Short mmCIF file of C-alpha atoms in Angstrom, two decimals:
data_model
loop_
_atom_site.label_atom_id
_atom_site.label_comp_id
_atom_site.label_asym_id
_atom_site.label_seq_id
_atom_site.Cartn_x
_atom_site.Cartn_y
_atom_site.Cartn_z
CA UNK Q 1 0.00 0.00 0.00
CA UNK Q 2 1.83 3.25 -0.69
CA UNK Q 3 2.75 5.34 2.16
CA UNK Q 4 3.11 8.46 0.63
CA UNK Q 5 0.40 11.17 -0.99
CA UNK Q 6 3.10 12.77 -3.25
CA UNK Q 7 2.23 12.93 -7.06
CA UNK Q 8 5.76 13.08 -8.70
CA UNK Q 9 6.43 13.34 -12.32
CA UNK Q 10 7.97 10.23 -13.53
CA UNK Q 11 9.30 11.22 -17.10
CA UNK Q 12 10.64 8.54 -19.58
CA UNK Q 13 14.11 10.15 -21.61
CA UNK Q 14 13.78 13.47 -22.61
CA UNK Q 15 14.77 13.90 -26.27
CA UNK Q 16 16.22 17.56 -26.25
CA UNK Q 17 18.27 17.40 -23.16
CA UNK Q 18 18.08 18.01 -19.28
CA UNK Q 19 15.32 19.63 -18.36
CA UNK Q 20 15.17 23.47 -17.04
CA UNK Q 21 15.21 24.15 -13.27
CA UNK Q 22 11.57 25.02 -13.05
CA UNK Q 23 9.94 22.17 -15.28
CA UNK Q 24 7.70 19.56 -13.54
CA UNK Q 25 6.15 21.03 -10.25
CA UNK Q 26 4.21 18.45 -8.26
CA UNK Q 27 1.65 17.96 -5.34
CA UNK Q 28 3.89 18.79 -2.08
CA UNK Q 29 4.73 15.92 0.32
CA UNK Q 30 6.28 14.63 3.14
CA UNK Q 31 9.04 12.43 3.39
CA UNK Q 32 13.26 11.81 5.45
CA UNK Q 33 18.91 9.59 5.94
CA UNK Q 34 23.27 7.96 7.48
CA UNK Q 35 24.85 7.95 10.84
CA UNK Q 36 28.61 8.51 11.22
CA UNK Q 37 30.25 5.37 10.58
CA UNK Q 38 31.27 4.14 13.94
CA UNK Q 39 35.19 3.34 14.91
CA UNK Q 40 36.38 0.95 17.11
CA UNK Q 41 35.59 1.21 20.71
CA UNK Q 42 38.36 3.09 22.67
CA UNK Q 43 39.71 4.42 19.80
CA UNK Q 44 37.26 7.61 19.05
CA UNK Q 45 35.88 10.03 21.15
CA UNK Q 46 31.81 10.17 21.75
CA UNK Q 47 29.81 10.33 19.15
CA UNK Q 48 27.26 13.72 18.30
CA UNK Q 49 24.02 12.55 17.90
CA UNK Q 50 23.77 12.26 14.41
CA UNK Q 51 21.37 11.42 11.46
CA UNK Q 52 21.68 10.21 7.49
CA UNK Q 53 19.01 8.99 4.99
CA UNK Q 54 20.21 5.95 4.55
CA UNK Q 55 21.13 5.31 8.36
CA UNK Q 56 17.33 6.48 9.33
CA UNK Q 57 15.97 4.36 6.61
CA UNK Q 58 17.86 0.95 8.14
CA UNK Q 59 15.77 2.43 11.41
CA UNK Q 60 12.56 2.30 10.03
CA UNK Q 61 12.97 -0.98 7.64
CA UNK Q 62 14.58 -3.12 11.14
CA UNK Q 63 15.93 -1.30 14.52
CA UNK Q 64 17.78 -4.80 14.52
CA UNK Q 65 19.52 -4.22 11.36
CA UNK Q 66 20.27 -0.72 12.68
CA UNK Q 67 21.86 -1.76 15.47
CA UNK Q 68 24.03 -4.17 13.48
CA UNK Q 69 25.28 -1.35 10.92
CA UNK Q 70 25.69 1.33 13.30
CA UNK Q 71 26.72 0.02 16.50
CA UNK Q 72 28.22 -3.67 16.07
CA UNK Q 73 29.72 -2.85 12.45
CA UNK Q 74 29.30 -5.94 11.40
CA UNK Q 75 30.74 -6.56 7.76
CA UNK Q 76 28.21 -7.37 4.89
CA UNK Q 77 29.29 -8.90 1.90
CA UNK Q 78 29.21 -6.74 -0.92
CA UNK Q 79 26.97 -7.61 -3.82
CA UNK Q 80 27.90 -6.76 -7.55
CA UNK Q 81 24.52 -4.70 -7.71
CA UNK Q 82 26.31 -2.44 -5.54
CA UNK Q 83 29.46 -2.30 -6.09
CA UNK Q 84 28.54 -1.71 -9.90
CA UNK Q 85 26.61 1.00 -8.74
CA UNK Q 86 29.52 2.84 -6.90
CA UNK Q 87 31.59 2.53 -9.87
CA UNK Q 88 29.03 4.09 -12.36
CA UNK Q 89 28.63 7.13 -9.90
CA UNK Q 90 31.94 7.33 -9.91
CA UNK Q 91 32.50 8.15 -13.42
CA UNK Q 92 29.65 10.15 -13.31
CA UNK Q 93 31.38 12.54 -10.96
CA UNK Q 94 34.81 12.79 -12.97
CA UNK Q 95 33.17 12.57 -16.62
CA UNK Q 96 33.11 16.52 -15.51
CA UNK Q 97 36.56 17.30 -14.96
CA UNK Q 98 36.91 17.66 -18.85
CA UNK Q 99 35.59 20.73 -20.68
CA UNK Q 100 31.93 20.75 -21.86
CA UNK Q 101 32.32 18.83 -25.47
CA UNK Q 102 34.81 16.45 -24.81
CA UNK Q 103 31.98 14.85 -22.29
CA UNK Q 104 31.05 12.17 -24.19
CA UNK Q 105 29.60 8.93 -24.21
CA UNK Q 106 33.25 7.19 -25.11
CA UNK Q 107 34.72 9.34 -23.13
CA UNK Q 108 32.87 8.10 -19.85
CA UNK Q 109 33.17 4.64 -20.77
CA UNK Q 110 37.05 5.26 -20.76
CA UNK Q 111 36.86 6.30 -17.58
CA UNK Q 112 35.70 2.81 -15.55
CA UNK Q 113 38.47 0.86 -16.30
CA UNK Q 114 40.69 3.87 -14.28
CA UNK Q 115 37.87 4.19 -11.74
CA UNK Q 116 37.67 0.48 -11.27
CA UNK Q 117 41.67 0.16 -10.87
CA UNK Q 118 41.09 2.80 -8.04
CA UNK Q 119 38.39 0.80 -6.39
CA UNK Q 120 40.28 -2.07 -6.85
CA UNK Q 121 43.08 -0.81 -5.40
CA UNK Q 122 41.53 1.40 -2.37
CA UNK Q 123 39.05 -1.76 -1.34
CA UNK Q 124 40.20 -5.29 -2.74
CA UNK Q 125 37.41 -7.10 -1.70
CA UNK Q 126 35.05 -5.36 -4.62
CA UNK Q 127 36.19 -7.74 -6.79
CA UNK Q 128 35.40 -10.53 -5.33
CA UNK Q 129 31.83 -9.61 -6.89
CA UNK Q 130 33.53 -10.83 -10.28
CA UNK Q 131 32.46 -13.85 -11.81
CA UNK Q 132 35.58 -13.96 -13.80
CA UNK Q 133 38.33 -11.70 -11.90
CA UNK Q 134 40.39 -11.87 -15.18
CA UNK Q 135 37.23 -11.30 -17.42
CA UNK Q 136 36.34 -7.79 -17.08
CA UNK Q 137 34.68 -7.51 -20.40
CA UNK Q 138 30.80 -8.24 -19.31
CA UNK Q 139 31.56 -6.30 -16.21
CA UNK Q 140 32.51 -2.95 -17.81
CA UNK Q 141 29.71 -4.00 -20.50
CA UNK Q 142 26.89 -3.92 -18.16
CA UNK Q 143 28.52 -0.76 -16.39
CA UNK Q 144 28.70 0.64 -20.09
CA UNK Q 145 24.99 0.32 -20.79
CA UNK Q 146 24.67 1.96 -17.19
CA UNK Q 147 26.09 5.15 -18.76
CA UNK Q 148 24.52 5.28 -22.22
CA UNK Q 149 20.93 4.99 -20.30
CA UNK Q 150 22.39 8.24 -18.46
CA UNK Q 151 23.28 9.93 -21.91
CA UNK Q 152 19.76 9.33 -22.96
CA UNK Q 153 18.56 11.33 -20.04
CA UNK Q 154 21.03 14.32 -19.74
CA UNK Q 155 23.60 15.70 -21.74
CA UNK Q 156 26.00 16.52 -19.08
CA UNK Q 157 28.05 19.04 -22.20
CA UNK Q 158 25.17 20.93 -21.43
CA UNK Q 159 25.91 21.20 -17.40
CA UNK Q 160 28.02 23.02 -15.46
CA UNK Q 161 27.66 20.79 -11.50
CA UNK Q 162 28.16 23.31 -8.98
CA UNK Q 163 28.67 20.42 -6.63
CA UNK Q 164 30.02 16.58 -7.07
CA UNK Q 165 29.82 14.68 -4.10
CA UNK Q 166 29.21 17.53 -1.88
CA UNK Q 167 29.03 16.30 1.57
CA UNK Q 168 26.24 18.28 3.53
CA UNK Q 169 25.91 18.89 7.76
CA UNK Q 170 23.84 20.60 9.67
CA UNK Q 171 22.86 20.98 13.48
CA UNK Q 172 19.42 21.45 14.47
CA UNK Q 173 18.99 23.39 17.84
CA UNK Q 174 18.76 20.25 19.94
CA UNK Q 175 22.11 19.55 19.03
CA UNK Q 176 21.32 16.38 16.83
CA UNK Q 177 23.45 16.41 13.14
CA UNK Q 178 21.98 15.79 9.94
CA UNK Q 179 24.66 13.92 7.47
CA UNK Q 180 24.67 13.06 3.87
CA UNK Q 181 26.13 13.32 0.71
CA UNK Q 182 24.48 14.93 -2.41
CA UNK Q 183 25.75 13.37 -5.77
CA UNK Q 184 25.37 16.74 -7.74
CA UNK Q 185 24.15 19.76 -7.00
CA UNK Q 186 23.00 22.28 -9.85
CA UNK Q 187 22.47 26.17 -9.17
CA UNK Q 188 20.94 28.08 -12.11
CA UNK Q 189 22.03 31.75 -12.73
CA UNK Q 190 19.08 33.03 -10.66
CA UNK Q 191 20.71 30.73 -7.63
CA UNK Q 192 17.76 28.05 -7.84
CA UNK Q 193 19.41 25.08 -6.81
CA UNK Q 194 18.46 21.70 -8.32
CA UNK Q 195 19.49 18.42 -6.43
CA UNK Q 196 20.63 15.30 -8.55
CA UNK Q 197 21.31 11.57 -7.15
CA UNK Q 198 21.83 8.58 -9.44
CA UNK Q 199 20.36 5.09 -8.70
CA UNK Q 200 21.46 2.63 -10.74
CA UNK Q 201 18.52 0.54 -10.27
CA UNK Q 202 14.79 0.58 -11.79
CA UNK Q 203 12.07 3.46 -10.88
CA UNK Q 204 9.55 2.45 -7.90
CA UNK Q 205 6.21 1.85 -9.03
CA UNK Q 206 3.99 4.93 -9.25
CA UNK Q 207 2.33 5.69 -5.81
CA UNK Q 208 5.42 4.08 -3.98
CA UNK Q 209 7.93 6.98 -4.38
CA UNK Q 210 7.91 7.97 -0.90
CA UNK Q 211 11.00 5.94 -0.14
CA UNK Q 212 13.05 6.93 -3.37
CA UNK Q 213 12.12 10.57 -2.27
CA UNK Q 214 12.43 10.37 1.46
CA UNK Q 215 16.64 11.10 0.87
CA UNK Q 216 16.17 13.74 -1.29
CA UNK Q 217 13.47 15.76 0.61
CA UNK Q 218 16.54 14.67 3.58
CA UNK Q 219 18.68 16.84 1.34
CA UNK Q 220 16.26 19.93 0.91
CA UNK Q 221 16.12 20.17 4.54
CA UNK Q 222 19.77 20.49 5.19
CA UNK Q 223 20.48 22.25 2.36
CA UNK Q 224 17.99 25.29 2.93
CA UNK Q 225 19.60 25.54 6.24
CA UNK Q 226 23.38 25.81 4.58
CA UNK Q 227 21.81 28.09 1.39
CA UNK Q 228 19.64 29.92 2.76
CA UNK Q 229 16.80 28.60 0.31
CA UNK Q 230 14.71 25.90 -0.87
CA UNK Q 231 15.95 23.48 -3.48
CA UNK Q 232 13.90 24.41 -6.67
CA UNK Q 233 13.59 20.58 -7.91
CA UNK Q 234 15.13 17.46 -6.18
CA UNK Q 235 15.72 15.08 -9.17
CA UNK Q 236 16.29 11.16 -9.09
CA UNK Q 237 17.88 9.85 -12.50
CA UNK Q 238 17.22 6.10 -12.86
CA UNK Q 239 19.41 4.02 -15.01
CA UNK Q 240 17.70 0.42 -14.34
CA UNK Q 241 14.93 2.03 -16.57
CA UNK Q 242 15.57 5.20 -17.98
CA UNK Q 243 13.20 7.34 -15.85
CA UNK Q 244 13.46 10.65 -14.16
CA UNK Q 245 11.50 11.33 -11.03
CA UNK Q 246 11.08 15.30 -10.25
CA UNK Q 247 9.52 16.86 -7.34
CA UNK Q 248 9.39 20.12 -6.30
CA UNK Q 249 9.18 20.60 -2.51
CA UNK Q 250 7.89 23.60 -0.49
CA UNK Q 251 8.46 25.27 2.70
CA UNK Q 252 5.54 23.42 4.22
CA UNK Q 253 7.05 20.60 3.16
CA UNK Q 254 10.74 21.34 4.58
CA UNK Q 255 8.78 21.61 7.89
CA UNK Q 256 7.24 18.63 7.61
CA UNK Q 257 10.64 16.63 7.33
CA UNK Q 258 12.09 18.20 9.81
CA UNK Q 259 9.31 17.11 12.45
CA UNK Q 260 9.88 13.12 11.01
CA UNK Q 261 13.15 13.57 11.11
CA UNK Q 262 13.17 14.11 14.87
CA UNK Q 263 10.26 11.66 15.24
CA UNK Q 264 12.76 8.84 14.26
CA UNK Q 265 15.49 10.03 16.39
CA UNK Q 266 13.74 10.24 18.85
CA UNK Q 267 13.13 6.39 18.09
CA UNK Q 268 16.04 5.54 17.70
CA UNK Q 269 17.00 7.39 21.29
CA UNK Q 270 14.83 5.97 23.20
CA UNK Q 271 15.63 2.27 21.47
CA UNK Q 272 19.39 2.87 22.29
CA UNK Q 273 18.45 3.78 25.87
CA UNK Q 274 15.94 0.83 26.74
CA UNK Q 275 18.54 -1.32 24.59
CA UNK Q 276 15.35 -3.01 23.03
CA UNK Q 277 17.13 -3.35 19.46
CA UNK Q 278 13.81 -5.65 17.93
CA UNK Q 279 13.75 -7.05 14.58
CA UNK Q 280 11.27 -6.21 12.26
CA UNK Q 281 10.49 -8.70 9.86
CA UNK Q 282 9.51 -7.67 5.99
CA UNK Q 283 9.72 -9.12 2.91
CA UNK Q 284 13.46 -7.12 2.47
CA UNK Q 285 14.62 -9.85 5.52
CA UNK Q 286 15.42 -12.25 2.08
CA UNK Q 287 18.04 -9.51 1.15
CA UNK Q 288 19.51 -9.48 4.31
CA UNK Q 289 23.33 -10.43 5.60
CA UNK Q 290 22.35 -10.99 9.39
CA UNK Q 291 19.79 -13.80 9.34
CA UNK Q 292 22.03 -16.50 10.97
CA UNK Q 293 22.52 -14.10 14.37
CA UNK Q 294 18.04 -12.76 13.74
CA UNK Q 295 16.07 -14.03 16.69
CA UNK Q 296 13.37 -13.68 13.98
CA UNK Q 297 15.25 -16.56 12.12
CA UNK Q 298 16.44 -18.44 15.27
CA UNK Q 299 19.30 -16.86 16.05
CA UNK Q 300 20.70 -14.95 18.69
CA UNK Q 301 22.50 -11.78 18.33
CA UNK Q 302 25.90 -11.26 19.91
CA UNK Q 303 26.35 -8.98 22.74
CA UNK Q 304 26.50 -4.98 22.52
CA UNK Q 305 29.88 -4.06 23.20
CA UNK Q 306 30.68 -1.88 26.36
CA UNK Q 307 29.90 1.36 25.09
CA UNK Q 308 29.48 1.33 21.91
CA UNK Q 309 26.21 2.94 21.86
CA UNK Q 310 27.38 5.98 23.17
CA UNK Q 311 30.43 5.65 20.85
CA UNK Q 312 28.06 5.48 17.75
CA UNK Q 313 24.91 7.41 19.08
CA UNK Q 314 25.86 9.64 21.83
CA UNK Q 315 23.47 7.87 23.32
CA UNK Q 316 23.71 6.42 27.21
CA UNK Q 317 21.73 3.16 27.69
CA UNK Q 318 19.52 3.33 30.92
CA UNK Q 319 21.28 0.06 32.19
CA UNK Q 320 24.53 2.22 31.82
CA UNK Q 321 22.93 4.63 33.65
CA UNK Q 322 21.71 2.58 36.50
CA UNK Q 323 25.63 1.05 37.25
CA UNK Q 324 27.47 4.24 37.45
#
């Protein structure tokens, strides 16, 4: 059932380019992401409490799974999905650092066997995602088809990014951070900013864009704090299928994210303090790494270590509390 009332424009590829800042207004909506990633114990000072998209998403889908990501840090294998999908944004970011003309289709598939050899090189484990570790042909094929899907939706010789992977923080008056990074940001000449993130996967189904915009209205928030003014379009390009999804928020709306923002930390607060870290079961449990330790599956979860909650949360457990 869908859980959110927004009405976004889903647009197939445009023929004549990107689309103009103020193109596509929609029915305003509500909507909300990562936590810092979390060090080992002893070895980092106390965490400020501190909120991403992503991070708040994990919250929502299974507090258990939160718990596991944020606070026990245990590793999850990586899939190829993913790890595809970090190398296509990848070139996507430095398929700018040439002049507008030379940004062509060849010329971004000649960047992912350099971006790759980074990857590689910075994280060996990606490729054990590789069928065929001395095969990369398929591998930068299917990556390839990635980017001419993207070259039927924009024509980035026409764009001039303000931003690449700007990394955006704020600090409401509580005290609690909001975290995240913006894959491009756009301002117009007027100073209307448009916010772009690329998902390598398929559209969701109209009606169920909530989640798919719940990270960028995330964005709008912080970002009219740092700028001073509301995004003008927040903009998901979809290379599974070729789709754009647009939606323009409003200050009505910025309020509104801010409130469920703070409704789900203050979940996740008071979860951390009565240590009640439940799983949530949902159809996503199939995709999941931690089954084997799930009570939900028969298993039993390892301890919390001492203090890592307030290492990852800022966060004091009540049973802390209690023994002091």
């Amino acid at each position: 059932m869908p859980t959110d009332p927004a009405t976004p424009v889903m647009l197939p590829a445009p023929s004549g380019g990107p689309a103009p800042l103020t193109a596509d207004v929609t029915v305003p909506a509500t909507g909300v992401d990562d936590l810092p990633d979390g060090l080992q114990a002893g070895r980092r000072p106390r965490s400020a409490p501190g909120l991403s998209p992503s991070r708040a998403n994990d919250f929502l889908q299974c507090p258990l799974l939160f718990r596991f990501r944020v606070i026990d840090r245990l590793p999850e294998p990586a899939s190829a999905a993913a790890v595809r999908g970090t190398l296509v944004h990848a070139v996507l970011e430095r398929v700018f650092d040439v002049p507008a003309g030379r940004r062509t289709l060849d010329h971004a598939r000649g960047l992912l066997a350099g971006e790759w050899e980074r990857m590689v090189r910075e994280e060996p484990a990606v490729a054990e995602v590789l069928e065929d570790a001395d095969d990369l042909t398929g591998w930068f094929d299917h990556a390839g088809a990635l980017l001419e899907t993207y070259y039927t939706l924009e024509d980035p010789n026409r764009l001039e990014p303000a931003e690449r992977e700007l990394t955006v923080r704020t600090e409401l008056e509580d005290g609690l951070q909001l975290r995240g990074i913006v894959d491009r940001l756009d301002v117009a000449p007027d100073g209307a900013l448009r916010v772009v993130d690329y998902k390598t996967g398929k559209s969701p189904r109209a009606g169920y864009e909530g989640g798919a915009l719940f990270q960028m209205r995330f964005y709008a928030l912080v970002l009219s704090r740092l700028r001073g003014r509301i995004p003008a379009m927040l903009q998901l390009v979809y290379l599974g299928d070729g789709t754009l999804l647009r939606h323009v928020p409003d200050a009505a709306e910025i309020e509104t994210t801010e409130k469920r923002v703070r409704a789900i930390w203050a979940g996740i607060r008071s979860t951390a303090e009565q240590g009640s870290w439940r799983p949530r079961t949902s159809k996503l449990c199939g995709w999941c790494a931690h089954q084997s330790i799930c009570p939900a599956f028969g298993g039993t979860p390892p301890p919390v270590p001492e203090g890592a909650v307030e290492l990852s949360l800022g966060v004091r457990p009540l049973t802390a509390r209690a023994g002091r």
